[in-house]
PDB file of C-alpha atoms in Angstrom:
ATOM      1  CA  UNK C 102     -17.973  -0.515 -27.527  1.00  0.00           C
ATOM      2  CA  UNK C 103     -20.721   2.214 -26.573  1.00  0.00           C
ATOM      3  CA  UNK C 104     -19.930   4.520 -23.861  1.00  0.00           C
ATOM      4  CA  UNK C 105     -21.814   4.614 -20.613  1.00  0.00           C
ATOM      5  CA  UNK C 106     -24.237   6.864 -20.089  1.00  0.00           C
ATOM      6  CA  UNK C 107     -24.046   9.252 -17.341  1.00  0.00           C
ATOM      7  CA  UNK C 108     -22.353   6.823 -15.386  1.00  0.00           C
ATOM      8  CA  UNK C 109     -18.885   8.694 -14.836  1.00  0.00           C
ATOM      9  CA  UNK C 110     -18.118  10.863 -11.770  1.00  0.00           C
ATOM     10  CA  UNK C 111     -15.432  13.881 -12.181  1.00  0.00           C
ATOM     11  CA  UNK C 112     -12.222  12.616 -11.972  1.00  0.00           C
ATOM     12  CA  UNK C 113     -10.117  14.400  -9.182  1.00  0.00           C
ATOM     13  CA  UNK C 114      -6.231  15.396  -9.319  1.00  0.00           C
ATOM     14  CA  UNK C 115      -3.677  12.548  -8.671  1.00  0.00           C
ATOM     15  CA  UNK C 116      -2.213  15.056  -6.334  1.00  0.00           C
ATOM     16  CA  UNK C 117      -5.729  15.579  -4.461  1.00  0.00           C
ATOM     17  CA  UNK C 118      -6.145  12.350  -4.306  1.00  0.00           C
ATOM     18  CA  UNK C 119      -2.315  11.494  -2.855  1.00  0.00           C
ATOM     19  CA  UNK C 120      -3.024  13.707  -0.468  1.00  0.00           C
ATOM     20  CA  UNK C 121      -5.938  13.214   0.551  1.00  0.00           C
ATOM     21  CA  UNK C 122      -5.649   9.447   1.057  1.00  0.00           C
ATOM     22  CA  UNK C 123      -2.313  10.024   3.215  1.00  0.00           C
ATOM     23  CA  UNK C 124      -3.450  12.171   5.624  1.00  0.00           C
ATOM     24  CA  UNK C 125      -6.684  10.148   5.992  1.00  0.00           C
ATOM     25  CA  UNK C 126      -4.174   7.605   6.842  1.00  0.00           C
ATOM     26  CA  UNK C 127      -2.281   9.409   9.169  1.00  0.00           C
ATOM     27  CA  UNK C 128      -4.935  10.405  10.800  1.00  0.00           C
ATOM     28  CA  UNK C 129      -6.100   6.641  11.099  1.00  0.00           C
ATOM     29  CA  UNK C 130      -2.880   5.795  12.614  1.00  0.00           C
ATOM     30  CA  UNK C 131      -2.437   8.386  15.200  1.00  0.00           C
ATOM     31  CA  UNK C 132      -6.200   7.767  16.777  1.00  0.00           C
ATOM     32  CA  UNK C 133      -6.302   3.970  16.185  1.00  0.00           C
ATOM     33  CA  UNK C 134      -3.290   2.574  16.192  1.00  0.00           C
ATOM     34  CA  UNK C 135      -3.688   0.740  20.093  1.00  0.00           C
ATOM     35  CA  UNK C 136      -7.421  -0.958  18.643  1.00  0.00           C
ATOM     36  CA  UNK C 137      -5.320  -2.675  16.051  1.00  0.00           C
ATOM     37  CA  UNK C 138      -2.733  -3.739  18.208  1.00  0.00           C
ATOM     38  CA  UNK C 139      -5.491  -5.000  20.655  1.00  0.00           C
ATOM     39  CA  UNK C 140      -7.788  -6.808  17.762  1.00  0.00           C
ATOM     40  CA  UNK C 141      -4.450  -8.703  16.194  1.00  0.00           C
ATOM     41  CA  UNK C 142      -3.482 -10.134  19.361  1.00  0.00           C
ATOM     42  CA  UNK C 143      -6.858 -11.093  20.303  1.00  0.00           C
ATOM     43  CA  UNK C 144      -7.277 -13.040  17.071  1.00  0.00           C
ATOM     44  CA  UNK C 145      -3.832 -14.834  16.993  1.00  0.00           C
ATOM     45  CA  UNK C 146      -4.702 -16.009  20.708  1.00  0.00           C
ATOM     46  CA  UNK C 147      -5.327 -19.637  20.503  1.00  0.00           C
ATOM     47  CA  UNK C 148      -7.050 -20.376  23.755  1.00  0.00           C
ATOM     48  CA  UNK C 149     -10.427 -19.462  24.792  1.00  0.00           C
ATOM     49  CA  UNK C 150     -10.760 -16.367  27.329  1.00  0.00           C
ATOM     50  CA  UNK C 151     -13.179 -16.728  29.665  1.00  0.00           C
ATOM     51  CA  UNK C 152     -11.856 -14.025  32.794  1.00  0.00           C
ATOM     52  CA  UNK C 153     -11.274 -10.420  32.210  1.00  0.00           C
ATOM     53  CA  UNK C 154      -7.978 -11.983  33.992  1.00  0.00           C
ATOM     54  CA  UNK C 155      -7.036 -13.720  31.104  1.00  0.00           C
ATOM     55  CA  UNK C 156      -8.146 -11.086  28.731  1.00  0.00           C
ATOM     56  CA  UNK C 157      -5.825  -8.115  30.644  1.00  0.00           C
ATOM     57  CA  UNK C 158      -2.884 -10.816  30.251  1.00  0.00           C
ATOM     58  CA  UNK C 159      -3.798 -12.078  26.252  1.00  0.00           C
ATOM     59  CA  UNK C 160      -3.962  -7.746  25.713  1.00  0.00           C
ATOM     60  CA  UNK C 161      -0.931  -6.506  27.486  1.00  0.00           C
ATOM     61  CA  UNK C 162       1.234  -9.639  27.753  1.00  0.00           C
ATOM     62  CA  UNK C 163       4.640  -8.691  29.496  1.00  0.00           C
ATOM     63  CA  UNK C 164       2.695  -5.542  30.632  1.00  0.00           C
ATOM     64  CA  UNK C 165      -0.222  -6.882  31.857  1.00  0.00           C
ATOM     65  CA  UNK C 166       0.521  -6.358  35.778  1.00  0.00           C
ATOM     66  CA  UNK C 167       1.883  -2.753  34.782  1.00  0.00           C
ATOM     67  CA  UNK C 168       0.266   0.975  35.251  1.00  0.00           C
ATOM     68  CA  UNK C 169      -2.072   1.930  33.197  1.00  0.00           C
ATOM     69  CA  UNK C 170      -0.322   4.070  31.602  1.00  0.00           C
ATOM     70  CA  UNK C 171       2.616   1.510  30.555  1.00  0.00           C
ATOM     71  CA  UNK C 172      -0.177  -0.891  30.104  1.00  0.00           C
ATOM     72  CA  UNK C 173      -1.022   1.828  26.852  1.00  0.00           C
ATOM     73  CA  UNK C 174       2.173   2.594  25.482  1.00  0.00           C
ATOM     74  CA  UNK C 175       2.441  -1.427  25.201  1.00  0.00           C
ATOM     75  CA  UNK C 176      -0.194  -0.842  22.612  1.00  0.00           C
ATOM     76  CA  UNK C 177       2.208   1.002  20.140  1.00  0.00           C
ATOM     77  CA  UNK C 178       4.581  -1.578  19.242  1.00  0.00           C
ATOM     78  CA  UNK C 179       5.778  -1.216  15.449  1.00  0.00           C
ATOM     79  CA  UNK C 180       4.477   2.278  14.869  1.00  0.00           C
ATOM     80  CA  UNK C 181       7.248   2.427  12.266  1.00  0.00           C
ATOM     81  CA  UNK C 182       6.391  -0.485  10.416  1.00  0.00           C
ATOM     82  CA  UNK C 183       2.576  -0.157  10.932  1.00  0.00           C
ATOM     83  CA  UNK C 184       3.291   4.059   9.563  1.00  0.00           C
ATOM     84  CA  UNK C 185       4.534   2.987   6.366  1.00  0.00           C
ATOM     85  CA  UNK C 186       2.015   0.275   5.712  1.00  0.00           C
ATOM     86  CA  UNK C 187      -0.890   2.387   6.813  1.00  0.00           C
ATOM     87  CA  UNK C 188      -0.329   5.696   4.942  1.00  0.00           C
ATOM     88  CA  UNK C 189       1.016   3.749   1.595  1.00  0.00           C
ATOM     89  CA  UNK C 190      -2.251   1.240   2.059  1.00  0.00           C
ATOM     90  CA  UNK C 191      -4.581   3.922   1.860  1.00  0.00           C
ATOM     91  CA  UNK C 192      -2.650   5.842  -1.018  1.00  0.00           C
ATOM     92  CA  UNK C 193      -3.094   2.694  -2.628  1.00  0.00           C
ATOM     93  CA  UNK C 194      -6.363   1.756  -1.726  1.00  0.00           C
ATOM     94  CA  UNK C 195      -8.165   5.175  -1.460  1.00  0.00           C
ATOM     95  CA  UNK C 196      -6.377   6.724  -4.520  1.00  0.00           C
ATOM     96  CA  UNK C 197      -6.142   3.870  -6.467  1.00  0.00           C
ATOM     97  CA  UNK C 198      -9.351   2.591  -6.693  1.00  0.00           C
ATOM     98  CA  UNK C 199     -10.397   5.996  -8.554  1.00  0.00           C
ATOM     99  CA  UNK C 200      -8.289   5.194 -10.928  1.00  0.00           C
ATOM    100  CA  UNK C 201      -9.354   1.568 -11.790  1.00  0.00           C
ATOM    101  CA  UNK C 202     -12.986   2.897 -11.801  1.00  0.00           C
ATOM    102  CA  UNK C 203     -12.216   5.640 -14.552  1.00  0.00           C
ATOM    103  CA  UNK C 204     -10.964   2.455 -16.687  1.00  0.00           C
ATOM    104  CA  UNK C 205     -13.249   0.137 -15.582  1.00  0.00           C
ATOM    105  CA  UNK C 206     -16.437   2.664 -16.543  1.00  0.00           C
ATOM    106  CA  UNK C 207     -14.774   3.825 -20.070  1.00  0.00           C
ATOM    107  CA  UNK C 208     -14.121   0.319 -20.943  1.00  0.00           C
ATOM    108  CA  UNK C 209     -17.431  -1.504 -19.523  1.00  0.00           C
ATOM    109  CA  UNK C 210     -19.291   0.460 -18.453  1.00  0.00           C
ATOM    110  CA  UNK C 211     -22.220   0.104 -20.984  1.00  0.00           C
ATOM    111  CA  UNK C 212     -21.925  -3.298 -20.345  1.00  0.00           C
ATOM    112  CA  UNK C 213     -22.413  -2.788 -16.571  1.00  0.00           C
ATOM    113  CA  UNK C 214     -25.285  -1.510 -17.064  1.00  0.00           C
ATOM    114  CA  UNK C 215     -26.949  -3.420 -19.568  1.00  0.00           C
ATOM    115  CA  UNK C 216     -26.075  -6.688 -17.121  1.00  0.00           C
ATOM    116  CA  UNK C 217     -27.057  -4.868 -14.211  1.00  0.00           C
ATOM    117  CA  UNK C 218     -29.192  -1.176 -14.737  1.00  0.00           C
ATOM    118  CA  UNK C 219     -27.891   2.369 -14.731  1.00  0.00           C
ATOM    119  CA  UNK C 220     -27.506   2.919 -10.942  1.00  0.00           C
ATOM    120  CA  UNK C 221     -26.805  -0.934  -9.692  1.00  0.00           C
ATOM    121  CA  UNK C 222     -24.547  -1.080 -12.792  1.00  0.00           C
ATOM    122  CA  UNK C 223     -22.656   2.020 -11.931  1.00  0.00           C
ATOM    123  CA  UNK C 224     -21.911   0.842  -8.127  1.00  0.00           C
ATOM    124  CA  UNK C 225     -21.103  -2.438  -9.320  1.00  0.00           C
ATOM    125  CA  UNK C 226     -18.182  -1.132 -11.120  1.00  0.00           C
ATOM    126  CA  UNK C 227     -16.903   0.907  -7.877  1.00  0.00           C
ATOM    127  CA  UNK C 228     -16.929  -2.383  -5.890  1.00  0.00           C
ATOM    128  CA  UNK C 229     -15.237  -4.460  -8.959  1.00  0.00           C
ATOM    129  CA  UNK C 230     -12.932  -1.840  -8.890  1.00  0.00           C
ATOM    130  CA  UNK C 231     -12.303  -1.922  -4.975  1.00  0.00           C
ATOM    131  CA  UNK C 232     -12.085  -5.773  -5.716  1.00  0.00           C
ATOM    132  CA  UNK C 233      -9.451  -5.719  -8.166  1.00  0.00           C
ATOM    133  CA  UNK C 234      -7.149  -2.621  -6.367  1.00  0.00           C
ATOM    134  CA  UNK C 235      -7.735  -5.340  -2.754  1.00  0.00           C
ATOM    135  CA  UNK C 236      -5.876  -8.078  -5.322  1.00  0.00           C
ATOM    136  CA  UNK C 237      -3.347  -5.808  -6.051  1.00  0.00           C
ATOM    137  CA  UNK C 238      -2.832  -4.958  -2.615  1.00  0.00           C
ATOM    138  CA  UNK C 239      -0.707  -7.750  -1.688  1.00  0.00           C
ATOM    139  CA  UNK C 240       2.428  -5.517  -2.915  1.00  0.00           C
ATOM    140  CA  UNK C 241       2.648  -3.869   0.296  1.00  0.00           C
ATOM    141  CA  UNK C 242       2.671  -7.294   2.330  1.00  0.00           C
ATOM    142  CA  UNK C 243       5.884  -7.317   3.773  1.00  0.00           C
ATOM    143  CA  UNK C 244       5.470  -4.068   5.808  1.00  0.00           C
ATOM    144  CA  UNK C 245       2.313  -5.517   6.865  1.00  0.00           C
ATOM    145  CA  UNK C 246       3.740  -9.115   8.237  1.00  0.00           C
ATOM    146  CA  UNK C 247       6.434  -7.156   9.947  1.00  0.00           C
ATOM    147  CA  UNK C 248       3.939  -4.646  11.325  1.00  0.00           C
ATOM    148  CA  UNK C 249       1.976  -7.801  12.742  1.00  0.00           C
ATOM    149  CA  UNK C 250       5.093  -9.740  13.849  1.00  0.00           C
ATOM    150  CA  UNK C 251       5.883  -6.120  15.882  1.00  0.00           C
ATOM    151  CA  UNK C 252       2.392  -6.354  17.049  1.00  0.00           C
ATOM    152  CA  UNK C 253       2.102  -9.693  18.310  1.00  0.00           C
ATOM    153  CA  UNK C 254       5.168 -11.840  18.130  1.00  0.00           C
ATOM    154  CA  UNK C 255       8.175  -9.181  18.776  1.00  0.00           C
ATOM    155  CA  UNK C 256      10.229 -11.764  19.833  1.00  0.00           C
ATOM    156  CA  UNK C 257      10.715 -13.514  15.983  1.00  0.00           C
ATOM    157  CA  UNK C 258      12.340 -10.143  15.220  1.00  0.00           C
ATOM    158  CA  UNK C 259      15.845 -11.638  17.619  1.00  0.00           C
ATOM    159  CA  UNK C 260      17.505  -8.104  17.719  1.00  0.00           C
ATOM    160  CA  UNK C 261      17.325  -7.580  13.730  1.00  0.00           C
ATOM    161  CA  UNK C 262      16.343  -4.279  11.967  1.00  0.00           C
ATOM    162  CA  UNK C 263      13.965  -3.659   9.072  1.00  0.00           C
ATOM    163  CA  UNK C 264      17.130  -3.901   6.063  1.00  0.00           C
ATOM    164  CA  UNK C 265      18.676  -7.108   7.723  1.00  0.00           C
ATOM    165  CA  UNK C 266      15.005  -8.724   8.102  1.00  0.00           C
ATOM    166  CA  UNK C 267      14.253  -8.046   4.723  1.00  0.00           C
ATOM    167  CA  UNK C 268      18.101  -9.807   3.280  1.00  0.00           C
ATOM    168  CA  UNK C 269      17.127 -12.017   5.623  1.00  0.00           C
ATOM    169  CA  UNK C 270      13.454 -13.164   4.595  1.00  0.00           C
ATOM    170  CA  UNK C 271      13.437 -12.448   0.996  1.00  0.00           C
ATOM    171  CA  UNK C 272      10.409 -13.034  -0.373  1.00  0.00           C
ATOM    172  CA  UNK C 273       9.618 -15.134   2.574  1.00  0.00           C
ATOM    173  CA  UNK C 274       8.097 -12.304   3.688  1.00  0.00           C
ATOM    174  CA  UNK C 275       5.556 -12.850   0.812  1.00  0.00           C
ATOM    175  CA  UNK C 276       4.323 -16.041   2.787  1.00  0.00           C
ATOM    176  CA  UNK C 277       0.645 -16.015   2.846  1.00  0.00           C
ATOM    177  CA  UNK C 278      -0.177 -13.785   0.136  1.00  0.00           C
ATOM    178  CA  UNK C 279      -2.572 -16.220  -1.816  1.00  0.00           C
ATOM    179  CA  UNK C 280      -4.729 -15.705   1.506  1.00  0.00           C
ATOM    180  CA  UNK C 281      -3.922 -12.276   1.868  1.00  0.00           C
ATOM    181  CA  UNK C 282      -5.731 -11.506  -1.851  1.00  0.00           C
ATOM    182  CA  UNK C 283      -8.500 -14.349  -1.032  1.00  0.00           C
ATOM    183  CA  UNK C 284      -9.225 -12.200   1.631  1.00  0.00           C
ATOM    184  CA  UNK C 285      -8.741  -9.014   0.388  1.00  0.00           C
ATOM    185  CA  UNK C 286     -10.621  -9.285  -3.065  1.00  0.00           C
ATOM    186  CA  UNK C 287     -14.082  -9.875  -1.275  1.00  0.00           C
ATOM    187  CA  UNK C 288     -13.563  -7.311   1.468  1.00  0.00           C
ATOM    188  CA  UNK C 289     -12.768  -4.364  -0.905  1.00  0.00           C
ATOM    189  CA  UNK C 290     -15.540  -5.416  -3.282  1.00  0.00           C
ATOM    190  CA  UNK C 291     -17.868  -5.060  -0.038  1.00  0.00           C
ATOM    191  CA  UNK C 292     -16.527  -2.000   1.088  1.00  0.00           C
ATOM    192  CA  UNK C 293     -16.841   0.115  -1.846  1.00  0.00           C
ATOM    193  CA  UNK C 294     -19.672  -1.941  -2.961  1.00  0.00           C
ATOM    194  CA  UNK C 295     -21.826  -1.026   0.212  1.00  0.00           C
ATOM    195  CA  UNK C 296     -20.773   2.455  -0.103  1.00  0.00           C
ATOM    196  CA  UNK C 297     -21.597   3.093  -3.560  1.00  0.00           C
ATOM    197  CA  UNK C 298     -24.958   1.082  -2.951  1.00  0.00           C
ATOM    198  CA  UNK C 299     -25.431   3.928   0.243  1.00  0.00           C
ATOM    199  CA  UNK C 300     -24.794   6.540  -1.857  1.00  0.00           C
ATOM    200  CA  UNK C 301     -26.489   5.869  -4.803  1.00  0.00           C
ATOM    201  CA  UNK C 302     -29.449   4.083  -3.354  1.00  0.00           C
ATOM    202  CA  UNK C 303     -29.658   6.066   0.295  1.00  0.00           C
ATOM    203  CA  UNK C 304     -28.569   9.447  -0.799  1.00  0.00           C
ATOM    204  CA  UNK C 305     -29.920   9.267  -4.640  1.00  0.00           C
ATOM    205  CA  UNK C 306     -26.224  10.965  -5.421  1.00  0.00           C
ATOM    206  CA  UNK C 307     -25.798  11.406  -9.249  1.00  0.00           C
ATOM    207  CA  UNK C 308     -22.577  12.110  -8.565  1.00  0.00           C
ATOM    208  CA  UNK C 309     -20.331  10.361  -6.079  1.00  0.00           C
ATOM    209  CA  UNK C 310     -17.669  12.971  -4.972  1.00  0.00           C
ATOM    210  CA  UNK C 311     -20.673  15.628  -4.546  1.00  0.00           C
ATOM    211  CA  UNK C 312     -21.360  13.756  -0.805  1.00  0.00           C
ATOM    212  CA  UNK C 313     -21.089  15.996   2.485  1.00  0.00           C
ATOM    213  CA  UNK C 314     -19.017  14.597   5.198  1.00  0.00           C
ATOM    214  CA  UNK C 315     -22.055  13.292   7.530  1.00  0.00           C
ATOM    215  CA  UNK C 316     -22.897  11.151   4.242  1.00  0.00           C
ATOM    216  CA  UNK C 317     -19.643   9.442   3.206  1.00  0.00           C
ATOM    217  CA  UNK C 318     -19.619   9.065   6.886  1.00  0.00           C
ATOM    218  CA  UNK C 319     -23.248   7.189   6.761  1.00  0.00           C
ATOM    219  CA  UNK C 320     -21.821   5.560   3.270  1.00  0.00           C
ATOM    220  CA  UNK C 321     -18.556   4.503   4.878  1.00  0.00           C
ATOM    221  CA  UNK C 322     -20.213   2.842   7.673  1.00  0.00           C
ATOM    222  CA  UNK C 323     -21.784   0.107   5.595  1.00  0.00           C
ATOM    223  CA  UNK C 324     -19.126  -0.128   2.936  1.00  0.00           C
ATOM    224  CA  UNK C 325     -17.056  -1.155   6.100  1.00  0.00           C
ATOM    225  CA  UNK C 326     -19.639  -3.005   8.085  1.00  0.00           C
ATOM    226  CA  UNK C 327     -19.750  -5.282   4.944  1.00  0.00           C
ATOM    227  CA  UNK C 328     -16.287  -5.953   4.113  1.00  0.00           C
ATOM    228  CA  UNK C 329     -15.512  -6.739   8.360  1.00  0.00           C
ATOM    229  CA  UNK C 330     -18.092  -9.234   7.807  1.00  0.00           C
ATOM    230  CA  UNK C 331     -17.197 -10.994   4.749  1.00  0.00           C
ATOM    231  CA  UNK C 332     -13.333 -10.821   4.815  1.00  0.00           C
ATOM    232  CA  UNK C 333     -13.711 -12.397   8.644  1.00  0.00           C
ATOM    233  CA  UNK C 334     -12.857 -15.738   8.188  1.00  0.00           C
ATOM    234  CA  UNK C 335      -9.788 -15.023   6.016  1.00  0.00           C
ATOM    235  CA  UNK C 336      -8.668 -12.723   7.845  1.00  0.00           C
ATOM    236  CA  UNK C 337      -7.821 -14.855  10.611  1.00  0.00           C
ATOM    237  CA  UNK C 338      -6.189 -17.265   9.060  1.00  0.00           C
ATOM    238  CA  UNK C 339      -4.456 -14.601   7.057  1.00  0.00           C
ATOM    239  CA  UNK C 340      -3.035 -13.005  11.176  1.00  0.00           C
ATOM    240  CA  UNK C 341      -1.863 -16.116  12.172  1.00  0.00           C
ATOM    241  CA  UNK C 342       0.147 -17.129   8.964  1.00  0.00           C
ATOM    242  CA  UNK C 343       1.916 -13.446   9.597  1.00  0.00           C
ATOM    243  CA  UNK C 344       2.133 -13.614  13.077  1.00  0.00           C
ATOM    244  CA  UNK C 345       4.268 -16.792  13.324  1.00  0.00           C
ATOM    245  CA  UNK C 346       8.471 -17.020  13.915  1.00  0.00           C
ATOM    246  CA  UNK C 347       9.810 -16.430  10.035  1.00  0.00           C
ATOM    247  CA  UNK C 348      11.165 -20.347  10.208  1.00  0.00           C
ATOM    248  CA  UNK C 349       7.766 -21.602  10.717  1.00  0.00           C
ATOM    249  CA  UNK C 350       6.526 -23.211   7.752  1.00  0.00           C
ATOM    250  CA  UNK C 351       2.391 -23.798   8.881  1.00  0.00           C
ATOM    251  CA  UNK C 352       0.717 -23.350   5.760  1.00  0.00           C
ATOM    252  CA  UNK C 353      -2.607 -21.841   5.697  1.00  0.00           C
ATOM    253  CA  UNK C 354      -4.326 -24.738   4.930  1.00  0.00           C
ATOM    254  CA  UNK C 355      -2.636 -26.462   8.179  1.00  0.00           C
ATOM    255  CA  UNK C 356      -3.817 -23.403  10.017  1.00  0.00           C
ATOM    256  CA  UNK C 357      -7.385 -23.891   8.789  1.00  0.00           C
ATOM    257  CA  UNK C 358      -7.729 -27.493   9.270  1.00  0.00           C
ATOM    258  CA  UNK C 359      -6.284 -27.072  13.024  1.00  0.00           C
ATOM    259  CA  UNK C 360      -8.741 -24.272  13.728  1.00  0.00           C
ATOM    260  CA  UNK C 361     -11.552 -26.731  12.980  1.00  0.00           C
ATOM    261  CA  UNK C 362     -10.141 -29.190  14.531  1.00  0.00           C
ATOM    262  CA  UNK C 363      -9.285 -27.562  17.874  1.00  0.00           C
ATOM    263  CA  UNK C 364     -10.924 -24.534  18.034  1.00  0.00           C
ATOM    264  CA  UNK C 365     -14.320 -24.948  16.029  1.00  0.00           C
ATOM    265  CA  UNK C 366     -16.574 -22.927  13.312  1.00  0.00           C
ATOM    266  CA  UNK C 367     -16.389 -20.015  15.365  1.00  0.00           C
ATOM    267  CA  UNK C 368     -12.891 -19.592  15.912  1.00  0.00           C
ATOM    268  CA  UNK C 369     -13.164 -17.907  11.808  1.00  0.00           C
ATOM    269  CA  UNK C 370     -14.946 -15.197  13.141  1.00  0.00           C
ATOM    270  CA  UNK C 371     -12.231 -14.632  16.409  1.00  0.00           C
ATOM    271  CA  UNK C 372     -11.963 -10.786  17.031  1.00  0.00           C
ATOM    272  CA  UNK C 373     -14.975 -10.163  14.953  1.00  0.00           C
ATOM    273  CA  UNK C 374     -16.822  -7.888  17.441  1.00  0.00           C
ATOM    274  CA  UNK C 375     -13.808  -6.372  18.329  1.00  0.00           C
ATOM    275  CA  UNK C 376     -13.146  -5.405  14.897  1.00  0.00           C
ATOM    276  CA  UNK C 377     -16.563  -4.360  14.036  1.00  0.00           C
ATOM    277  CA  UNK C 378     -15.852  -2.112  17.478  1.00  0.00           C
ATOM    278  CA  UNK C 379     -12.846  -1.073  17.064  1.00  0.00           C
ATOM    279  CA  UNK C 380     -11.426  -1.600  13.149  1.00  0.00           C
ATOM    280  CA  UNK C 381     -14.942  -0.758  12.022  1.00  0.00           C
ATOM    281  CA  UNK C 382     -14.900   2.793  13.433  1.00  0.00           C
ATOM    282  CA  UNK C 383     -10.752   3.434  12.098  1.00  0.00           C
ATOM    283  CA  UNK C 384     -11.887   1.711   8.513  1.00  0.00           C
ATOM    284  CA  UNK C 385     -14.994   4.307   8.805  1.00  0.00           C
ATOM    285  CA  UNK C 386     -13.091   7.650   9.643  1.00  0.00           C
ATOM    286  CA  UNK C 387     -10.099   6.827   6.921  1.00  0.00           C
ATOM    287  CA  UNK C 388     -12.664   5.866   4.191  1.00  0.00           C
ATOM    288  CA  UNK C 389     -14.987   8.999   4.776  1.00  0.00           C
ATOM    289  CA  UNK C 390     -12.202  11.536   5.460  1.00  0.00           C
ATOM    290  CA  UNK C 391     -10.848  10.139   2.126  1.00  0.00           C
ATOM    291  CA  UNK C 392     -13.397  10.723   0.609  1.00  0.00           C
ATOM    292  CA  UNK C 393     -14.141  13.906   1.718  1.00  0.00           C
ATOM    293  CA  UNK C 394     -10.782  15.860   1.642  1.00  0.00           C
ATOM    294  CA  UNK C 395      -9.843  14.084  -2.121  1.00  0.00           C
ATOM    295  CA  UNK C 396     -12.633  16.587  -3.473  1.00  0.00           C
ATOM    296  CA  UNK C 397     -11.196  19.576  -1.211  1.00  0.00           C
ATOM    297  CA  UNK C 398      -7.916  19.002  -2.236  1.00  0.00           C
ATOM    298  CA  UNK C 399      -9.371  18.941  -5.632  1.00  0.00           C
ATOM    299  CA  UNK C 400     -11.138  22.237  -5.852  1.00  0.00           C
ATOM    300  CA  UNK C 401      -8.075  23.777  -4.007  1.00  0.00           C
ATOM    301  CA  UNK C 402      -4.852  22.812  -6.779  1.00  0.00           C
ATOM    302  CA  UNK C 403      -7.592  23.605  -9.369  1.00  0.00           C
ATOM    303  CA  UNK C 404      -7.542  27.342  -8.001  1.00  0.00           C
TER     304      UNK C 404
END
């Protein structure tokens, strides 16, 4: 198999890129942390709100007739949990996906671009590779069902810690993962999709890890607009197969057919302008400071 041609960005440090995905998702966390709280328990609220009365109360819950100030610490439940997940998602995510790419492009990357052309070719591969690092995503699950649960149904936790929840659940706590990478496979192909389309089509970059910060910021912006968009849908049903007690056994096909049935088309797309809001923005800032300190790091270990 003939190599690609010109397709292949320099490869950064698997230190630089460690580090620069955690503390893009540290960073993440600390700043966003209350949106996500806020967007989960709007989309696992089955009723329609129709008052900014019944909003405060679906937001804030037990807190909702509290200061304000109470009424935003109520936004940090399972910061441990939702810690974990968040910094070893992006390692994952951000640094992985590098490293798929580098195989994908030495192993088919001529035929990328014979399918598809040089530059569509070569940002095809960056999305197929953000497709198939989503799939492989599902590892980290269980942190992010308990992070949820903490989020938006504290009380199926009955007094139990993280190690006697996880003796407890097993791989119960694997429930929903078919979803989970039905979702997930489609949203990560979109997000690095768009942004390697932005960058490659918008800002004509030969190479990818040359961008400034306002332009993985630009890039970012509709690699995440995209993936919000198509991963909607899923990701609902995905929430509220997480955010049930551990002994309910709903499937997500239940879940779906219940939604129609009660709820209607649009309940798929529940939280979506919240997300696009709120998750939109966090998704944003992680993926373009990512993206910009992996580089940084780069040129500063090769010193």
């Amino acid at each position: 198999m003939s190599p690609p041609t010109g397709t292949k960005d320099k490869s950064n440090s698997a230190a630089a890129r460690v580090l620069g995905s955690a503390t893009a998702g540290i960073a993440e966390l600390a700043v966003f942390h209350p949106v996500d709280t806020t967007a989960k328990r709007l989309m696992s609220n089955h009723t329609r709100v129709t008052s900014l009365s019944q909003l405060n109360q679906v937001v804030f819950r037990n807190y909702a007739n509290e200061s304000v100030v109470r009424k935003a610490f109520s936004l940090f439940p399972g910061l441990g949990y939702a810690a974990g997940y968040k910094v070893l998602q992006r390692v994952y995510k951000y640094g992985g996906q590098p490293y798929v790419n580098d195989i994908v492009t030495t192993r088919f990357g001529a035929d990328f671009e014979n399918a598809f052309g040089k530059k569509t070719g070569k940002a095809m591969m960056s999305a197929t590779s953000g497709s198939l690092i989503g799939i492989g995503e599902i590892i980290l699950l269980p942190l992010d069902v308990l992070k949820i649960k903490r989020q938006t149904n504290p009380e199926s936790f009955k007094g139990r810690g993280f190690v006697r929840i996880l003796l407890d659940e097993g791989m119960g706590l694997y429930r929903g993962w078919g979803w989970t990478a039905a979702r997930n496979a489609p949203g990560s192909f979109a997000l690095f999709g768009g942004n390697a389309f932005a960058k490659e089509y918008v800002f004509g970059l030969k190479d990818y890890g040359n961008a400034t910060w306002s332009q993985n910021f630009v890039a970012s912006i509709f690699g995440a607009s995209a993936s919000l968009v198509v991963s909607a849908p899923l990701d609902v049903i995905k929430t509220r197969i997480q955010n049930r007690n551990f002994d309910n056994p709903e499937s997500g096909f239940t879940i779906l057919k219940n939604m129609v049935k009660n709820e209607g088309i649009t309940s798929f797309f529940k939280g979506l302008v919240p997300k696009l809001l709120t998750t939109g923005p966090k998704l944003v800032f992680s993926f373009a400071l990512a993206q910009t300190l992996i580089p940084a790091f780069d040129k500063v270990f090769g010193k």
